[in-house]
PDB file of C-alpha atoms in Angstrom:
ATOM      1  CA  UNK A1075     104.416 212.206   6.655  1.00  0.00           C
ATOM      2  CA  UNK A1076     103.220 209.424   8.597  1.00  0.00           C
ATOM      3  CA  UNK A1077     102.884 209.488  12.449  1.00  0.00           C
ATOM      4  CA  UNK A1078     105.528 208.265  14.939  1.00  0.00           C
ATOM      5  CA  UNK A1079     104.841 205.211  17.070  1.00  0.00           C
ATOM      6  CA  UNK A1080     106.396 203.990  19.448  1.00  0.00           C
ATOM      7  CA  UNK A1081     108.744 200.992  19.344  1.00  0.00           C
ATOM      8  CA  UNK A1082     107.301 197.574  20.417  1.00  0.00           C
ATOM      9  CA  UNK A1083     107.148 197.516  24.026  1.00  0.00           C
ATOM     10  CA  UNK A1084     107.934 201.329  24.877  1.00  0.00           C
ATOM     11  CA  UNK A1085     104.700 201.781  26.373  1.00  0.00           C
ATOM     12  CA  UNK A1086     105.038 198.622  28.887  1.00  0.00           C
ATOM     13  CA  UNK A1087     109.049 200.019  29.669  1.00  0.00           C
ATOM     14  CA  UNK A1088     108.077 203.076  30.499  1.00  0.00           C
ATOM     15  CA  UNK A1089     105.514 201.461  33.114  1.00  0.00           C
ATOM     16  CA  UNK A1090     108.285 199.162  34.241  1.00  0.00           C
ATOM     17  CA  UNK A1091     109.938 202.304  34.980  1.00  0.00           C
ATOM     18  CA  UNK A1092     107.524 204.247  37.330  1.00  0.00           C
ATOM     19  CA  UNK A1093     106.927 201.364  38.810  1.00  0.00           C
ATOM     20  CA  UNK A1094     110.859 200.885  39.902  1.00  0.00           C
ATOM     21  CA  UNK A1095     111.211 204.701  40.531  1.00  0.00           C
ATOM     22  CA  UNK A1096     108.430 204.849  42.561  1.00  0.00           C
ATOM     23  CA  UNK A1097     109.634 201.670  44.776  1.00  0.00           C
ATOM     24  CA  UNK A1098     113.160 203.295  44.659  1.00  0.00           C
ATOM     25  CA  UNK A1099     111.549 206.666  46.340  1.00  0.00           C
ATOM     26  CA  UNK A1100     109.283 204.857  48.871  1.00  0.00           C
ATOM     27  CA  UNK A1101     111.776 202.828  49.970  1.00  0.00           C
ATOM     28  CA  UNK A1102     113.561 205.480  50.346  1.00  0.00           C
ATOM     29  CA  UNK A1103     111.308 207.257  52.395  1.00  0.00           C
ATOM     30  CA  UNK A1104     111.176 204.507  54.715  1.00  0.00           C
ATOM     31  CA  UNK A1105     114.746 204.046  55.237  1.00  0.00           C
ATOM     32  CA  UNK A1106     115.086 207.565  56.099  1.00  0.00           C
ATOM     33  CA  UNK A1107     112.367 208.109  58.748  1.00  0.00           C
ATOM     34  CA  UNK A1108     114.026 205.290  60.706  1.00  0.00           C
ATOM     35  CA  UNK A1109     117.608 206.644  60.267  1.00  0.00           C
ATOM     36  CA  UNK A1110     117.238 210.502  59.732  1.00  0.00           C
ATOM     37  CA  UNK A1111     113.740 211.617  60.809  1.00  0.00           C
ATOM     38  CA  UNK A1112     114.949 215.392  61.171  1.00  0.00           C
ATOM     39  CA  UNK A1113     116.238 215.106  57.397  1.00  0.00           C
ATOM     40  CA  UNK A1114     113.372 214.088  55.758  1.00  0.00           C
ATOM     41  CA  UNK A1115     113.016 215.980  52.769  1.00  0.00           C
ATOM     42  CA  UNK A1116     112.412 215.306  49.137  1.00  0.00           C
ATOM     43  CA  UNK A1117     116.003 215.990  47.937  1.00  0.00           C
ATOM     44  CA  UNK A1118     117.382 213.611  50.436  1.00  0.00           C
ATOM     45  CA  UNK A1119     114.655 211.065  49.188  1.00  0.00           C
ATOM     46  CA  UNK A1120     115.468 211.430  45.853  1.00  0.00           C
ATOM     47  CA  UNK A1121     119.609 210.978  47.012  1.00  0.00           C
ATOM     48  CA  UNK A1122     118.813 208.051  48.916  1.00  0.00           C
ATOM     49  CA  UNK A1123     116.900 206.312  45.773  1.00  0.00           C
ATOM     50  CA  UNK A1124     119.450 207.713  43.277  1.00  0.00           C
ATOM     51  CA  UNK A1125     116.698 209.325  41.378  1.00  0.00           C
ATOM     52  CA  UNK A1126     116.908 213.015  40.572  1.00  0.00           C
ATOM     53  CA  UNK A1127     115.074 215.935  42.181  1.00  0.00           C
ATOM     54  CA  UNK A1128     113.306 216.324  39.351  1.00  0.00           C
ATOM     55  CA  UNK A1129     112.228 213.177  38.462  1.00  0.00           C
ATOM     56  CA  UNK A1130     111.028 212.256  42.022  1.00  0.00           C
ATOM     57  CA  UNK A1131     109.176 215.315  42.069  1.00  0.00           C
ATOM     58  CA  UNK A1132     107.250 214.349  38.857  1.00  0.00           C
ATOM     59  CA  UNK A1133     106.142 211.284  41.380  1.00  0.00           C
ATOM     60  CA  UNK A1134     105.398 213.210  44.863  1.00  0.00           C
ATOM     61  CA  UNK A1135     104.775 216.983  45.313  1.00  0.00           C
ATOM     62  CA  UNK A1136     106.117 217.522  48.633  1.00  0.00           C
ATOM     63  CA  UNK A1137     107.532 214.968  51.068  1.00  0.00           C
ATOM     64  CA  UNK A1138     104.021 214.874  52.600  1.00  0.00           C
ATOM     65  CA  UNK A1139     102.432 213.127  49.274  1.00  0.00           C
ATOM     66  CA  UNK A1140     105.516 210.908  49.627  1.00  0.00           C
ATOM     67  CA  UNK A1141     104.972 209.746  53.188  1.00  0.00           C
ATOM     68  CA  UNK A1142     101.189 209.272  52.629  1.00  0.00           C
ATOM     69  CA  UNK A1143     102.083 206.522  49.916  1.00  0.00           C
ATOM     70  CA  UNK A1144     104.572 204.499  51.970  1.00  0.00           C
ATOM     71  CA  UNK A1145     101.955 204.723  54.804  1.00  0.00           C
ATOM     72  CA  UNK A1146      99.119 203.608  51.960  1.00  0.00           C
ATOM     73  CA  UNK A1147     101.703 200.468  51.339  1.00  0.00           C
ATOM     74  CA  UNK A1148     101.927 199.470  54.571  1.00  0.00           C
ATOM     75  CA  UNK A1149      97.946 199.693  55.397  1.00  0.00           C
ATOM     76  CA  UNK A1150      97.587 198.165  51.881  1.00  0.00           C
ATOM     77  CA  UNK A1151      99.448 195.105  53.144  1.00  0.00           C
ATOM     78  CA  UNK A1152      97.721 194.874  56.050  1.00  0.00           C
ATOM     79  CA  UNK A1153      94.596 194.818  54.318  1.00  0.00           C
ATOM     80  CA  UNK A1154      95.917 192.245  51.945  1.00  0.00           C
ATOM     81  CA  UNK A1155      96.536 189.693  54.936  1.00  0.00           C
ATOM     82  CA  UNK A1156      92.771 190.097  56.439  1.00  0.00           C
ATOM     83  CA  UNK A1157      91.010 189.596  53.762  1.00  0.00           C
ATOM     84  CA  UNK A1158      92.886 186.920  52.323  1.00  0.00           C
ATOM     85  CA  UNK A1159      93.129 184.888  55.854  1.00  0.00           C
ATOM     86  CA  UNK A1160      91.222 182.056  56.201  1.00  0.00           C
ATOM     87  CA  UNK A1161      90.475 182.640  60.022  1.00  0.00           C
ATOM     88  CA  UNK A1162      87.627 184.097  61.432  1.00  0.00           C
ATOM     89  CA  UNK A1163      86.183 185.399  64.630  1.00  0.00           C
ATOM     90  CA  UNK A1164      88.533 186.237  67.391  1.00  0.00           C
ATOM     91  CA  UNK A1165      91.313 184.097  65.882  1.00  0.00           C
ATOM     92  CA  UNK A1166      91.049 186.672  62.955  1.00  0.00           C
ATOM     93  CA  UNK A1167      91.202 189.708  65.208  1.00  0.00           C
ATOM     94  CA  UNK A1168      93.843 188.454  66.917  1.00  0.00           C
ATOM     95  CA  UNK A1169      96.144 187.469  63.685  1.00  0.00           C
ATOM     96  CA  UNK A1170      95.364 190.728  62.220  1.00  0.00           C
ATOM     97  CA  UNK A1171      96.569 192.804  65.582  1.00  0.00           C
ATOM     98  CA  UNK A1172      99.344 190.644  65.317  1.00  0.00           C
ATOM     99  CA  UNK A1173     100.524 191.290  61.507  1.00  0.00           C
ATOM    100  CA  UNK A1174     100.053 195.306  62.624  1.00  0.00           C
ATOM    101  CA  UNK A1175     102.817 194.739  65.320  1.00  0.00           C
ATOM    102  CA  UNK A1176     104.546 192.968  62.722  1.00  0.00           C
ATOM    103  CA  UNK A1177     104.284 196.387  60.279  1.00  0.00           C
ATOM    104  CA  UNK A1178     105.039 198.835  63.487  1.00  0.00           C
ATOM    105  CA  UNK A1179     107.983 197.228  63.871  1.00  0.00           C
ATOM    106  CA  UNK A1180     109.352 197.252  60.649  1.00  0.00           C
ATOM    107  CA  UNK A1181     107.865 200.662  59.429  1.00  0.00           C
ATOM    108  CA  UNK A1182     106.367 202.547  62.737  1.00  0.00           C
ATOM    109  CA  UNK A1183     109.154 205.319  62.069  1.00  0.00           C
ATOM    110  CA  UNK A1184     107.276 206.628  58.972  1.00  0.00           C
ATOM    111  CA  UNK A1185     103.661 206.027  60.063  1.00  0.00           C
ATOM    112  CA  UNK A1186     103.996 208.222  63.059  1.00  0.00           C
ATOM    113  CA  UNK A1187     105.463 210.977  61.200  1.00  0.00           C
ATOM    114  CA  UNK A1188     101.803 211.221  59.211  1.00  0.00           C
ATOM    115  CA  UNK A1189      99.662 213.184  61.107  1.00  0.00           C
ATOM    116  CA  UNK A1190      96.429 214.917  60.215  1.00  0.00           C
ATOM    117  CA  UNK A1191      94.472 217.966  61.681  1.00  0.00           C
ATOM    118  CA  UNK A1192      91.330 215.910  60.872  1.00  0.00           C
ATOM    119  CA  UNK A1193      89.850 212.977  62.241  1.00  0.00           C
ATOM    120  CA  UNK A1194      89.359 209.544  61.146  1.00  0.00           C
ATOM    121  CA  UNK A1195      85.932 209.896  60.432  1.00  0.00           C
ATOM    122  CA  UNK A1196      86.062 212.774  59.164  1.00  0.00           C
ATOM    123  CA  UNK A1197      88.461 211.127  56.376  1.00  0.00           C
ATOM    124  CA  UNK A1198      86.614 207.807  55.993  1.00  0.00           C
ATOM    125  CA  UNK A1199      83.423 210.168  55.459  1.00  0.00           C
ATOM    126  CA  UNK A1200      85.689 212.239  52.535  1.00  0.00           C
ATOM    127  CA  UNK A1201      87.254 209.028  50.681  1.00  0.00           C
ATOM    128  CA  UNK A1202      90.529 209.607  51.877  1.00  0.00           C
ATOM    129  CA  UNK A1203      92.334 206.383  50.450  1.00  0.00           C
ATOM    130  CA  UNK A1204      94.438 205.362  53.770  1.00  0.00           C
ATOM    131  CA  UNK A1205      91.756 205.331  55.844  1.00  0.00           C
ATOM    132  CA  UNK A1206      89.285 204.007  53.020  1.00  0.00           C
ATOM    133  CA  UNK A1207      92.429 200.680  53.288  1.00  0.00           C
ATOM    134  CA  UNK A1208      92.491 200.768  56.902  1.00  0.00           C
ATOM    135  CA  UNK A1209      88.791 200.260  57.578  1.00  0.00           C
ATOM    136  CA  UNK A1210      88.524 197.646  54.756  1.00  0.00           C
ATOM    137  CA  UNK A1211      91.794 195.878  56.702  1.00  0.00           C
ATOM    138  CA  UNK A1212      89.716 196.080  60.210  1.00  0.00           C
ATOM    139  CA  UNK A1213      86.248 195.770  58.994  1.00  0.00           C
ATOM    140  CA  UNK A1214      86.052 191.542  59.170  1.00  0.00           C
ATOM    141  CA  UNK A1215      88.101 191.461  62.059  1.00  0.00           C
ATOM    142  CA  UNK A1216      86.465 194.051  64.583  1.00  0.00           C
ATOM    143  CA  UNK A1217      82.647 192.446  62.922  1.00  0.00           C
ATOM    144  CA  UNK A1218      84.012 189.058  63.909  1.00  0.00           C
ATOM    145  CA  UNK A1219      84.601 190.746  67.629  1.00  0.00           C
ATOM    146  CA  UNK A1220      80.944 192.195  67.208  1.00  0.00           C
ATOM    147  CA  UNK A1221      79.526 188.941  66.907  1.00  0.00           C
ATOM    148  CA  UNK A1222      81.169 187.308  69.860  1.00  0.00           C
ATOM    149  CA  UNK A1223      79.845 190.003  72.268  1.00  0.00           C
ATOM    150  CA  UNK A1224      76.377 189.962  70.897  1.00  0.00           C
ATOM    151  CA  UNK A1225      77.165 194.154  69.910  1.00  0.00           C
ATOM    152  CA  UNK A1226      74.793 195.052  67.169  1.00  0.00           C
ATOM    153  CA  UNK A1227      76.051 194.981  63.209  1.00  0.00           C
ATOM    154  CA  UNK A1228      75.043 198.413  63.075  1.00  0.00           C
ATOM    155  CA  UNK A1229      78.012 199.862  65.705  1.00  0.00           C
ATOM    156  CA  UNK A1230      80.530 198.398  62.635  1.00  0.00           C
ATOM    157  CA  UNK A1231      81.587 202.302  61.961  1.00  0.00           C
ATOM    158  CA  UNK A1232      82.302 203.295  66.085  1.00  0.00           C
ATOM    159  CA  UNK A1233      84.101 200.110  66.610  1.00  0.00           C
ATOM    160  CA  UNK A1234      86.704 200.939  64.016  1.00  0.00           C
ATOM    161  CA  UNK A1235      86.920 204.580  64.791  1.00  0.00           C
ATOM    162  CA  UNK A1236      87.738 203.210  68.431  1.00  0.00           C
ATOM    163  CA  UNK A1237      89.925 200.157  66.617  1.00  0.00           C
ATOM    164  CA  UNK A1238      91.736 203.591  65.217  1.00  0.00           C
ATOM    165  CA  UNK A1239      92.461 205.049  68.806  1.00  0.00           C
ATOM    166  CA  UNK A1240      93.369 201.918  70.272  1.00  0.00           C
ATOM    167  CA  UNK A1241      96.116 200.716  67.961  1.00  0.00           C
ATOM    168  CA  UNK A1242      97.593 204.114  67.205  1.00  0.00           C
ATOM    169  CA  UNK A1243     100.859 203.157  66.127  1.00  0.00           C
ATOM    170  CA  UNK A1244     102.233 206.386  67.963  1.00  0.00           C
ATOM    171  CA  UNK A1245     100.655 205.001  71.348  1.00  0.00           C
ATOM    172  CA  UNK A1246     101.536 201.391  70.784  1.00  0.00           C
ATOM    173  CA  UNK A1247     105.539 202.396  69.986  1.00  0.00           C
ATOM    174  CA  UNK A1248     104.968 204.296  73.202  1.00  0.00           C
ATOM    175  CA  UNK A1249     104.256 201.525  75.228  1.00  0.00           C
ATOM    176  CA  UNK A1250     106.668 199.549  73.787  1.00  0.00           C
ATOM    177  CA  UNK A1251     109.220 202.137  74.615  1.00  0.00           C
ATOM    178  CA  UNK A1252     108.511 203.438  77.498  1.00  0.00           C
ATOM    179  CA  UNK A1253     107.427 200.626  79.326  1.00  0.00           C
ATOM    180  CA  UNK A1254     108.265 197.736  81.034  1.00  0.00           C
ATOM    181  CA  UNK A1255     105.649 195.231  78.742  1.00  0.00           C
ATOM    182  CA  UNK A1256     106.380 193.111  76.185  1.00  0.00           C
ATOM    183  CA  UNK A1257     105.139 192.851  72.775  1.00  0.00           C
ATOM    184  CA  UNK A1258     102.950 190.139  73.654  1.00  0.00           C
ATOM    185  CA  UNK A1259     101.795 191.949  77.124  1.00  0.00           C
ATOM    186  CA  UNK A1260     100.619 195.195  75.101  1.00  0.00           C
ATOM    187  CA  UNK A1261      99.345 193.371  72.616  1.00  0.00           C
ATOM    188  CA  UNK A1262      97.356 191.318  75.143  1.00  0.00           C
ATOM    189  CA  UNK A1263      96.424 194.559  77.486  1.00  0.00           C
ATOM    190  CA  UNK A1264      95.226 196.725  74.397  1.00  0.00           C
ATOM    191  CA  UNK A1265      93.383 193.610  72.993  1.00  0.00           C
ATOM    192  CA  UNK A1266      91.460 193.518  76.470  1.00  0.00           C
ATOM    193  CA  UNK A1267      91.030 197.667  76.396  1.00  0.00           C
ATOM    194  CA  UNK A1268      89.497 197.197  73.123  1.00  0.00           C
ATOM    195  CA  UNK A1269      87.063 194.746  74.124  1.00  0.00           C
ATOM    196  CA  UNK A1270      85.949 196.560  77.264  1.00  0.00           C
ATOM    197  CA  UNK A1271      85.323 199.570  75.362  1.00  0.00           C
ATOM    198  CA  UNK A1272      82.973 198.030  72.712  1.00  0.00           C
ATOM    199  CA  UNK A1273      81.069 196.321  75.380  1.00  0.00           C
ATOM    200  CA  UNK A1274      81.203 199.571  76.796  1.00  0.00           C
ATOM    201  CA  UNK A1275      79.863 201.373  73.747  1.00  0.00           C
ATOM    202  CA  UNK A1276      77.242 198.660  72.892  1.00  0.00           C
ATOM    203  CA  UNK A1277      75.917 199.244  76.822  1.00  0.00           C
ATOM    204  CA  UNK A1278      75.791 203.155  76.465  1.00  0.00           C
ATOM    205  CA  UNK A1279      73.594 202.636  73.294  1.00  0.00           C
TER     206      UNK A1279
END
């Protein structure tokens, strides 16, 4: 008897089909860390995208996995506007800051909820793949900064891991919160911090 195939096209419609499905669950996941942050949990991810337990769990293991994807989106489109932006220098930095606001505001809910017991070295040293997308998003930016303050090439690594501190998205939704600053006045003030501390850095070395 001769083999099965599969009918023209089955192959690229079952891609089309993860792909949706997996958009459906993300954007689930998003919607319901800014509505329902206590309810987080796969089942209600999978209610929310109309997908079944089952099937979403074929896509993420645990709620976790899921978070850690929409978080990899977001970084992975902040990536995709530095290093497609013709600016450079300080003008880059500051664009780049500015598109993060941009994603904080819009997704901040589910980033903060993403926490790990290791550090960001520590993960950029292992290959973890969010912090792998967040250093390649910073990298021309902060070495653009590096230049302007004469801070050797070589300091590329500590200036992001500070880059990391500074523009925690659970300190800078603080601010915005709990504070009397605008957007533009934090963005300004942590610019500034940032700044000082790799002049700071670049002195202690």
């Amino acid at each position: 008897m001769a083999d099965r195939q599969a009918p023209p096209g089955g192959g690229q419609k079952l891609r089309s089909d993860t792909r949706r499905n997996r958009r459906r669950l993300l954007e689930a996941v998003g919607q319901l860390a800014r509505e329902s942050p206590d309810q987080l949990t796969m089942q209600a991810v999978a209610s929310r995208a109309e997908i079944g337990p089952a099937t979403a769990y074929r896509y993420y293991s645990s709620v976790e996995e899921a978070l850690e994807a929409y978080v990899l989106s977001v970084v992975e489109e902040l990536r995709e506007f530095s290093v497609t932006s013709s600016a450079q220098g300080r003008p880059l930095f500051d664009a780049v800051v500015n598109k993060w606001m941009d994603l904080l505001g819009e997704h901040g809910a589910a980033l903060v909820r993403l926490r790990s017991r290791r550090g960001y070295l520590e993960r950029l040293h292992s290959g973890n793949e969010t912090i792998a997308a967040t250093r390649d998003a910073w990298s021309e930016p902060v070495r653009g900064l590096l230049d302007d303050i004469d801070a050797p090439a070589e300091m590329l690594e500590y200036a992001l891991f500070l880059c990391n501190i500074i523009f925690d998205p659970r300190e800078v939704q603080d601010l915005l919160r709990e504070t009397h600053l605008s957007r533009r006045e934090v963005v300004a003030r942590l610019s500034e911090a940032y700044l000082g501390a790799l002049r700071g850095w670049a002195r202690a070395g």
